[in-house]
Every structure is written in structure tokens, then in C-alpha cells.
mmCIF file of C-alpha atoms and ligand atoms in Angstrom:
data_model
loop_
_atom_site.group_PDB
_atom_site.id
_atom_site.type_symbol
_atom_site.label_atom_id
_atom_site.label_comp_id
_atom_site.label_asym_id
_atom_site.label_seq_id
_atom_site.Cartn_x
_atom_site.Cartn_y
_atom_site.Cartn_z
ATOM 1 C CA GLU X 1 0.000 0.000 0.000
ATOM 2 C CA LYS X 2 2.808 2.376 0.885
ATOM 3 C CA MET X 3 4.586 1.687 -2.392
ATOM 4 C CA LEU X 4 1.426 2.263 -4.379
ATOM 5 C CA PHE X 5 0.778 5.501 -2.514
ATOM 6 C CA GLU X 6 4.297 6.748 -3.245
ATOM 7 C CA LYS X 7 4.101 5.677 -6.863
ATOM 8 C CA LYS X 8 0.896 7.611 -7.292
ATOM 9 C CA ILE X 9 2.440 10.742 -5.810
ATOM 10 C CA GLU X 10 5.429 10.365 -8.123
ATOM 11 C CA ASN X 11 3.201 10.027 -11.158
ATOM 12 C CA ASP X 12 0.826 12.813 -10.242
ATOM 13 C CA ILE X 13 3.085 15.593 -8.964
ATOM 14 C CA LEU X 14 4.335 17.072 -12.252
ATOM 15 C CA PRO X 15 0.868 17.058 -13.861
ATOM 16 C CA ALA X 16 -0.443 18.651 -10.651
ATOM 17 C CA LEU X 17 2.111 21.451 -11.009
ATOM 18 C CA LYS X 18 1.120 21.997 -14.605
ATOM 19 C CA ASN X 19 -2.620 21.948 -13.861
ATOM 20 C CA ASP X 20 -2.466 24.534 -11.071
ATOM 21 C CA CYS X 21 -3.308 21.982 -8.377
ATOM 22 C CA ILE X 22 -0.331 23.088 -6.286
ATOM 23 C CA LYS X 23 -1.395 25.995 -4.078
ATOM 24 C CA THR X 24 0.578 28.502 -2.084
ATOM 25 C CA TYR X 25 -0.662 29.043 1.457
ATOM 26 C CA ILE X 26 0.816 31.594 3.822
ATOM 27 C CA GLN X 27 0.846 31.475 7.600
ATOM 28 C CA PRO X 28 1.416 34.871 9.260
ATOM 29 C CA LYS X 29 4.138 35.381 11.868
ATOM 30 C CA VAL X 30 3.260 37.787 14.660
ATOM 31 C CA ASP X 31 4.778 39.971 17.324
ATOM 32 C CA MET X 32 3.070 38.430 20.354
ATOM 33 C CA ARG X 33 3.252 41.656 22.351
ATOM 34 C CA THR X 34 1.063 43.560 19.913
ATOM 35 C CA GLY X 35 -0.446 40.952 17.590
ATOM 36 C CA ARG X 36 1.097 42.800 14.635
ATOM 37 C CA ILE X 37 1.953 40.657 11.601
ATOM 38 C CA VAL X 38 5.698 40.834 11.023
ATOM 39 C CA GLY X 39 6.092 38.232 8.286
ATOM 40 C CA GLY X 40 4.811 34.992 6.883
ATOM 41 C CA GLU X 41 5.834 31.534 5.773
ATOM 42 C CA ALA X 42 4.835 30.007 2.452
ATOM 43 C CA LEU X 43 3.486 26.458 2.792
ATOM 44 C CA VAL X 44 2.641 24.203 -0.111
ATOM 45 C CA ARG X 45 -0.763 22.519 -0.549
ATOM 46 C CA TRP X 46 -1.857 20.029 -3.151
ATOM 47 C CA GLN X 47 -5.495 20.143 -4.111
ATOM 48 C CA ARG X 48 -6.604 17.010 -5.923
ATOM 49 C CA GLU X 49 -9.092 17.208 -8.785
ATOM 50 C CA ASP X 50 -11.764 15.791 -6.458
ATOM 51 C CA GLY X 51 -11.202 18.675 -4.045
ATOM 52 C CA SER X 52 -9.361 16.668 -1.400
ATOM 53 C CA MET X 53 -6.136 18.071 0.024
ATOM 54 C CA VAL X 54 -2.754 16.338 0.191
ATOM 55 C CA TYR X 55 -0.554 17.742 2.957
ATOM 56 C CA PRO X 56 3.165 18.354 2.555
ATOM 57 C CA ASP X 57 4.109 15.922 5.327
ATOM 58 C CA GLU X 58 2.653 13.205 3.071
ATOM 59 C CA PHE X 59 4.166 14.141 -0.274
ATOM 60 C CA ILE X 60 7.332 16.189 0.391
ATOM 61 C CA PRO X 61 9.268 13.199 1.810
ATOM 62 C CA VAL X 62 8.275 11.161 -1.275
ATOM 63 C CA ILE X 63 9.318 13.777 -3.824
ATOM 64 C CA GLU X 64 12.517 14.439 -1.901
ATOM 65 C CA LYS X 65 13.567 10.950 -2.950
ATOM 66 C CA ASN X 66 13.248 11.528 -6.686
ATOM 67 C CA GLY X 67 14.111 15.212 -6.948
ATOM 68 C CA TYR X 68 10.687 16.520 -7.937
ATOM 69 C CA VAL X 69 10.807 18.609 -4.764
ATOM 70 C CA LEU X 70 13.172 20.919 -6.649
ATOM 71 C CA ASP X 71 10.392 21.670 -9.132
ATOM 72 C CA VAL X 72 7.837 22.221 -6.390
ATOM 73 C CA ASP X 73 10.153 24.541 -4.446
ATOM 74 C CA ASP X 74 11.008 26.547 -7.562
ATOM 75 C CA TYR X 75 7.295 26.925 -8.205
ATOM 76 C CA MET X 76 6.621 28.069 -4.630
ATOM 77 C CA TRP X 77 9.516 30.547 -4.636
ATOM 78 C CA ASP X 78 8.280 31.992 -7.885
ATOM 79 C CA LYS X 79 4.731 32.422 -6.551
ATOM 80 C CA VAL X 80 6.004 34.129 -3.394
ATOM 81 C CA CYS X 81 8.233 36.569 -5.278
ATOM 82 C CA TYR X 82 5.414 37.302 -7.702
ATOM 83 C CA TYR X 83 3.072 38.011 -4.772
ATOM 84 C CA ILE X 84 5.568 40.300 -3.043
ATOM 85 C CA LYS X 85 6.132 42.211 -6.287
ATOM 86 C CA GLN X 86 2.383 42.511 -6.753
ATOM 87 C CA LEU X 87 2.053 44.105 -3.290
ATOM 88 C CA GLU X 88 4.836 46.540 -4.104
ATOM 89 C CA LYS X 89 3.124 47.491 -7.340
ATOM 90 C CA GLU X 90 -0.047 48.223 -5.364
ATOM 91 C CA GLY X 91 1.991 50.648 -3.284
ATOM 92 C CA LYS X 92 2.001 48.423 -0.208
ATOM 93 C CA THR X 93 5.008 47.629 1.946
ATOM 94 C CA PRO X 94 5.309 43.839 2.078
ATOM 95 C CA VAL X 95 6.597 41.968 5.131
ATOM 96 C CA PRO X 96 9.125 39.163 4.526
ATOM 97 C CA ILE X 97 7.636 35.824 3.503
ATOM 98 C CA SER X 98 9.895 32.870 4.227
ATOM 99 C CA ILE X 99 10.265 30.075 1.751
ATOM 100 C CA ASN X 100 11.162 26.489 2.537
ATOM 101 C CA VAL X 101 14.327 25.091 1.030
ATOM 102 C CA SER X 102 14.374 21.312 0.852
ATOM 103 C CA ARG X 103 17.524 19.566 1.974
ATOM 104 C CA MET X 104 17.789 18.337 -1.611
ATOM 105 C CA HIS X 105 18.929 21.807 -2.742
ATOM 106 C CA VAL X 106 21.941 21.533 -0.510
ATOM 107 C CA TYR X 107 23.361 18.986 -2.927
ATOM 108 C CA GLN X 108 22.616 21.012 -6.067
ATOM 109 C CA GLU X 109 25.436 23.018 -7.561
ATOM 110 C CA ASP X 110 22.972 25.457 -9.147
ATOM 111 C CA PHE X 111 21.108 26.180 -5.892
ATOM 112 C CA ILE X 112 22.592 29.675 -5.622
ATOM 113 C CA ASP X 113 21.745 30.509 -9.231
ATOM 114 C CA ARG X 114 18.186 29.217 -8.868
ATOM 115 C CA ILE X 115 17.529 31.479 -5.899
ATOM 116 C CA LYS X 116 19.160 34.523 -7.448
ATOM 117 C CA LYS X 117 17.348 34.026 -10.730
ATOM 118 C CA ILE X 118 13.957 34.237 -9.050
ATOM 119 C CA THR X 119 14.639 37.396 -7.022
ATOM 120 C CA SER X 120 16.122 39.135 -10.035
ATOM 121 C CA LYS X 121 13.223 38.019 -12.264
ATOM 122 C CA TYR X 122 10.860 39.982 -10.020
ATOM 123 C CA ASP X 123 13.439 42.516 -8.884
ATOM 124 C CA ILE X 124 12.735 42.141 -5.170
ATOM 125 C CA ASN X 125 14.979 42.644 -2.153
ATOM 126 C CA PRO X 126 16.477 39.293 -1.039
ATOM 127 C CA LYS X 127 15.658 40.213 2.569
ATOM 128 C CA LEU X 128 11.974 39.758 1.727
ATOM 129 C CA ILE X 129 12.366 36.005 1.224
ATOM 130 C CA PRO X 130 14.195 34.503 4.217
ATOM 131 C CA LEU X 131 15.255 30.941 3.432
ATOM 132 C CA GLU X 132 14.210 28.246 5.907
ATOM 133 C CA ILE X 133 16.354 25.137 6.024
ATOM 134 C CA THR X 134 15.589 22.361 8.473
ATOM 135 C CA GLU X 135 18.097 21.863 11.243
ATOM 136 C CA SER X 136 18.829 18.264 10.277
ATOM 137 C CA ALA X 137 20.100 19.354 6.836
ATOM 138 C CA PHE X 138 22.953 21.134 8.568
ATOM 139 C CA THR X 139 24.444 17.939 9.916
ATOM 140 C CA SER X 140 25.078 16.378 6.531
ATOM 141 C CA GLU X 141 27.134 17.981 3.777
ATOM 142 C CA GLU X 142 28.129 20.736 6.159
ATOM 143 C CA SER X 143 30.977 22.390 4.329
ATOM 144 C CA SER X 144 29.259 22.683 0.980
ATOM 145 C CA LEU X 145 26.098 23.985 2.668
ATOM 146 C CA TYR X 146 28.083 26.582 4.626
ATOM 147 C CA ARG X 147 29.763 27.757 1.448
ATOM 148 C CA LYS X 148 26.446 28.200 -0.321
ATOM 149 C CA ILE X 149 24.853 29.960 2.641
ATOM 150 C CA LYS X 150 27.767 32.342 3.010
ATOM 151 C CA SER X 151 27.712 33.268 -0.629
ATOM 152 C CA LEU X 152 23.978 34.027 -0.533
ATOM 153 C CA GLN X 153 24.289 35.949 2.750
ATOM 154 C CA ASP X 154 26.883 38.152 1.082
ATOM 155 C CA CYS X 155 24.196 39.050 -1.464
ATOM 156 C CA GLY X 156 21.690 39.990 1.245
ATOM 157 C CA TYR X 157 19.733 36.750 1.714
ATOM 158 C CA ARG X 158 18.846 35.624 5.241
ATOM 159 C CA PHE X 159 18.842 32.078 6.593
ATOM 160 C CA SER X 160 16.549 30.654 9.187
ATOM 161 C CA MET X 161 17.268 27.342 10.914
ATOM 162 C CA ASP X 162 13.939 25.515 10.891
ATOM 163 C CA ASP X 163 12.767 22.932 13.446
ATOM 164 C CA PHE X 164 15.504 23.973 15.898
ATOM 165 C CA GLY X 165 15.773 21.427 18.679
ATOM 166 C CA SER X 166 14.586 18.477 16.618
ATOM 167 C CA GLY X 167 18.071 17.534 15.434
ATOM 168 C CA SER X 168 21.419 18.287 16.989
ATOM 169 C CA SER X 169 23.230 21.201 15.417
ATOM 170 C CA LEU X 170 23.954 23.279 18.494
ATOM 171 C CA GLY X 171 27.550 23.659 17.396
ATOM 172 C CA MET X 172 26.751 25.459 14.231
ATOM 173 C CA LEU X 173 25.107 28.341 16.051
ATOM 174 C CA LYS X 174 28.559 29.627 16.887
ATOM 175 C CA ASP X 175 29.425 30.170 13.239
ATOM 176 C CA GLU X 176 27.916 32.914 11.136
ATOM 177 C CA HIS X 177 25.546 30.765 9.119
ATOM 178 C CA VAL X 178 22.291 31.391 10.926
ATOM 179 C CA ASP X 179 20.392 34.687 10.977
ATOM 180 C CA GLU X 180 17.308 33.274 12.677
ATOM 181 C CA VAL X 181 16.338 30.187 14.639
ATOM 182 C CA LYS X 182 12.832 28.722 14.533
ATOM 183 C CA ILE X 183 12.223 27.023 17.851
ATOM 184 C CA ASP X 184 10.512 23.725 17.139
ATOM 185 C CA LYS X 185 6.957 23.034 18.231
ATOM 186 C CA THR X 186 8.127 20.185 20.469
ATOM 187 C CA PHE X 187 9.927 22.719 22.712
ATOM 188 C CA VAL X 188 6.822 24.875 22.852
ATOM 189 C CA ASP X 189 4.622 21.885 23.731
ATOM 190 C CA ASP X 190 7.000 20.932 26.529
ATOM 191 C CA ILE X 191 6.200 23.993 28.629
ATOM 192 C CA ALA X 192 3.605 21.709 30.178
ATOM 193 C CA THR X 193 6.397 20.065 32.205
ATOM 194 C CA ASP X 194 8.881 21.491 34.742
ATOM 195 C CA LYS X 195 11.885 20.287 32.806
ATOM 196 C CA GLY X 196 10.405 21.493 29.531
ATOM 197 C CA ARG X 197 10.074 24.998 30.952
ATOM 198 C CA ILE X 198 13.680 25.017 32.169
ATOM 199 C CA LEU X 199 14.890 23.867 28.771
ATOM 200 C CA LEU X 200 12.881 26.385 26.759
ATOM 201 C CA LYS X 201 13.759 29.273 29.038
ATOM 202 C CA ASN X 202 17.470 28.553 28.712
ATOM 203 C CA VAL X 203 17.334 27.896 24.992
ATOM 204 C CA ILE X 204 15.775 31.338 24.526
ATOM 205 C CA GLN X 205 18.420 32.896 26.720
ATOM 206 C CA MET X 206 21.212 31.187 24.807
ATOM 207 C CA ILE X 207 19.920 32.257 21.388
ATOM 208 C CA ARG X 208 19.498 35.816 22.626
ATOM 209 C CA ALA X 209 23.006 35.907 24.078
ATOM 210 C CA LEU X 210 24.337 34.732 20.718
ATOM 211 C CA GLY X 211 22.564 37.653 19.046
ATOM 212 C CA ILE X 212 20.510 35.453 16.729
ATOM 213 C CA ASP X 213 16.877 36.333 15.906
ATOM 214 C CA MET X 214 14.259 33.797 16.955
ATOM 215 C CA ILE X 215 10.674 32.803 16.443
ATOM 216 C CA ALA X 216 8.654 30.056 18.119
ATOM 217 C CA GLU X 217 6.684 27.596 15.994
ATOM 218 C CA GLY X 218 3.422 25.877 16.742
ATOM 219 C CA VAL X 219 2.097 28.226 19.427
ATOM 220 C CA GLU X 220 -1.424 27.015 20.154
ATOM 221 C CA THR X 221 -2.380 28.477 23.531
ATOM 222 C CA LYS X 222 -2.310 31.749 25.432
ATOM 223 C CA GLU X 223 -0.310 30.027 28.145
ATOM 224 C CA GLN X 224 2.465 29.169 25.670
ATOM 225 C CA ALA X 225 2.455 32.685 24.224
ATOM 226 C CA ASP X 226 2.685 34.290 27.683
ATOM 227 C CA PHE X 227 5.522 32.016 28.731
ATOM 228 C CA LEU X 228 7.485 32.790 25.560
ATOM 229 C CA VAL X 229 7.033 36.567 25.817
ATOM 230 C CA ASN X 230 7.877 36.596 29.515
ATOM 231 C CA ASN X 231 11.084 34.750 28.749
ATOM 232 C CA GLY X 232 12.170 36.927 25.864
ATOM 233 C CA CYS X 233 10.892 35.273 22.696
ATOM 234 C CA ILE X 234 8.478 37.777 21.174
ATOM 235 C CA TYR X 235 7.774 36.360 17.706
ATOM 236 C CA ALA X 236 5.596 33.374 16.953
ATOM 237 C CA GLN X 237 3.826 31.404 14.297
ATOM 238 C CA GLY X 238 0.971 29.161 15.336
ATOM 239 C CA PHE X 239 -2.698 28.294 15.295
ATOM 240 C CA TYR X 240 -3.312 30.482 18.352
ATOM 241 C CA TYR X 241 -2.772 33.457 16.021
ATOM 242 C CA TYR X 242 -3.341 32.347 12.436
ATOM 243 C CA ARG X 243 -3.623 29.149 10.444
ATOM 244 C CA PRO X 244 -2.040 28.916 7.009
ATOM 245 C CA MET X 245 -4.359 30.611 4.486
ATOM 246 C CA PRO X 246 -4.615 30.632 0.687
HETATM 247 P P1 C2E P 1 7.528 23.443 8.633
HETATM 248 O O1 C2E P 1 8.405 24.162 7.677
HETATM 249 O O2 C2E P 1 8.023 23.234 10.020
HETATM 250 O O3 C2E P 1 6.156 24.252 8.631
HETATM 251 C C1 C2E P 1 5.362 24.449 9.782
HETATM 252 C C2 C2E P 1 4.248 23.435 9.850
HETATM 253 O O4 C2E P 1 3.598 23.547 11.113
HETATM 254 C C3 C2E P 1 3.155 23.657 8.804
HETATM 255 O O5 C2E P 1 2.658 22.389 8.431
HETATM 256 C C4 C2E P 1 2.108 24.435 9.591
HETATM 257 O O6 C2E P 1 0.819 24.321 9.059
HETATM 258 C C5 C2E P 1 2.209 23.758 10.928
HETATM 259 N N1 C2E P 1 1.766 24.589 12.043
HETATM 260 C C6 C2E P 1 1.868 25.931 12.165
HETATM 261 N N2 C2E P 1 1.367 26.351 13.351
HETATM 262 C C7 C2E P 1 0.944 25.240 14.000
HETATM 263 C C8 C2E P 1 0.320 25.018 15.284
HETATM 264 O O7 C2E P 1 0.064 25.917 16.068
HETATM 265 N N3 C2E P 1 0.028 23.706 15.596
HETATM 266 C C9 C2E P 1 0.293 22.678 14.743
HETATM 267 N N4 C2E P 1 -0.042 21.448 15.143
HETATM 268 N N5 C2E P 1 0.886 22.856 13.543
HETATM 269 C C10 C2E P 1 1.203 24.130 13.177
HETATM 270 P P2 C2E P 1 2.460 21.978 6.914
HETATM 271 O O8 C2E P 1 2.014 23.149 6.111
HETATM 272 O O9 C2E P 1 1.622 20.748 6.908
HETATM 273 O O10 C2E P 1 3.925 21.639 6.409
HETATM 274 C C11 C2E P 1 4.632 20.539 6.929
HETATM 275 C C12 C2E P 1 6.068 20.550 6.505
HETATM 276 O O11 C2E P 1 6.189 20.313 5.085
HETATM 277 C C13 C2E P 1 6.759 21.887 6.726
HETATM 278 O O12 C2E P 1 7.140 21.991 8.062
HETATM 279 C C14 C2E P 1 7.923 21.788 5.764
HETATM 280 O O13 C2E P 1 8.955 21.004 6.303
HETATM 281 C C15 C2E P 1 7.305 21.033 4.604
HETATM 282 N N6 C2E P 1 6.907 22.008 3.570
HETATM 283 C C16 C2E P 1 5.788 22.766 3.495
HETATM 284 N N7 C2E P 1 5.786 23.537 2.376
HETATM 285 C C17 C2E P 1 6.957 23.274 1.737
HETATM 286 C C18 C2E P 1 7.564 23.750 0.507
HETATM 287 O O14 C2E P 1 7.042 24.593 -0.231
HETATM 288 N N8 C2E P 1 8.787 23.232 0.192
HETATM 289 C C19 C2E P 1 9.410 22.301 0.980
HETATM 290 N N9 C2E P 1 10.619 21.827 0.581
HETATM 291 N N10 C2E P 1 8.880 21.838 2.116
HETATM 292 C C20 C2E P 1 7.669 22.314 2.498
HETATM 293 CA CA1 CA P 2 9.536 25.972 7.521
HETATM 294 CA CA1 CA P 3 9.412 24.045 11.419
#
């Protein structure tokens, strides 16, 4: 059953891209002190012809195996840059909208060119599309990833370490590769326990002392939001504030 499911995803993904079945959702990021929207994250959705939705946790891991994730990411980046440009044309001041960068890109020699091509196509400031890379990607292929990150940072792009706390890349926080850390939902959930609170409080303190920006993911309750703000993490993304929206 699993093999059939994966095969179907493999067969259907490129036609889905072509037929506009791949949708760009955005989840706002807020300043918890004021509720003001300070940014967003682009999240992919796949709407099947019958109206049903396929979630990225189901299909991204499958298309990461065969490389089609590169096509999906390119598509998402393009949509986000187009949207930002559209806002600018309407005379609005857009907030940054982060894009997800699959670990697969880390291995691609043309990763840097692909990113640059899209921002120059729409002529937008690289700061408006922070790049989120999951923490676990940093543990493999480190040196080539660092090189690519550095070269993009020199051109004004920002990097956010996604899912922080789910892998084990503490060491790399001391280098200059990370502009922002996204504290994983598991940390936020753990404020329910004494030890969880100690851990989260000290993680926040450490990131602050290192001078790295931070945002908490998966904030679902007022209690979590209050704890984070009281301990010095003021930005969040989570259902308590907004769900991803088309
Ligand atoms: P992620 O990058 O960690 O994205 C955050 C996920 O947490 C999203 O799930 C979002 O809907 C969910 N979330 C946000 N707030 C809450 C909350 O308060 N509670 C709970 N329970 N969940 C919350 P989503 O959209 O299903 O995406 C899952 C993962 O799929 C993403 O995790 C990311 O790793 C990957 N993904 C999504 N879009 C893309 C994309 O365009 N390209 C690539 N390469 N990966 C993507
Ligand atoms: Ca992300
Ligand atoms: Ca995350």
C-alpha cells in the first residue's frame, strides 16, 4: 500500500504542477506583544481534482527521494516573489515571507543561481524572502552547505534554521551561518512540564546571548504565548494566532 501511494504521488506531482493543483498558502508570523503581523511563511498545498487536500508531510518526503521537490520549491519561490512584487506594485510595503528550502537543494550546484534568478526576475529585495532550512540538513554535507549559505548571505539573503531542537546542530550556532532560529513546536509543547520549561527558558536565553533572531513555531495556547514573551521570545507562528491561508 505504501509503495502504491508513493508511486501515485510520483506520477501525479508534475501534472499537478502543470494543472495549477499546487497551491501557495501563507501562515502569518506575529509579534506576540502587539499581535502585529511581522512576516509569513509560504506552505505548499496540493489540491486534488476531487477537491481533497494532500498535505506536505505526506508528499514532500516522497518527492525528496526523486528530486521533484526541486520543481515544487522553484514553483513556490516563484509564486512568493510574484506576490511580493504585486504588493509593491499596489503601493504596499510587504513583510518578509519565508520560503522552505528542501535539503535536496543543498546537494545542487545550481542552488545559488536558482535562488538569485527568481529574485532578479521579479526585482525584489532578497531580505523579503528569508530561506528556511531544516536543522537536520545542517548535519550532513556541512561544508558545501556553509559555502552556499555564506555566498547568498553576502548578497543579502537571510537564513533561518527551521525545526531547531529536533536535530542536533547546536555547534553550528557559533558560526555565522544562521540569521534566525525557529524554535521547534516540540519545545513549545513541553512547557507543560517542569523540565520542559527550564529547557525552553534557557534555549531562549542562549539564542538571545548569541545575538541570533528567533521565532517560536506551533504556538497554540495563550499560556504558551505568555511564557514565551515573559522569557524573551516575542515572535511566533501558530494556530493560536493564524492558520495557514490561501
Ligand atoms: P515546517 O516548515 O516546520 O512548517 C510548519 C508546519 O507547522 C506547517 O505544516 C504548519 O501548518 C504547521 N503549524 C503551524 N502552526 C501550527 C500550530 O500551532 N500547531 C500545529 N499542530 N501545527 C502548526 P504543513 O504546512 O503541513 O507543512 C509541513 C512541513 O512540510 C513543513 O514543516 C515543511 O517542512 C514542509 N513544507 C511545506 N511547504 C513546503 C515547501 O514549499 N517546500 C518544501 N521543501 N517543504 C515544504
Ligand atoms: Ca519551515
Ligand atoms: Ca518548522
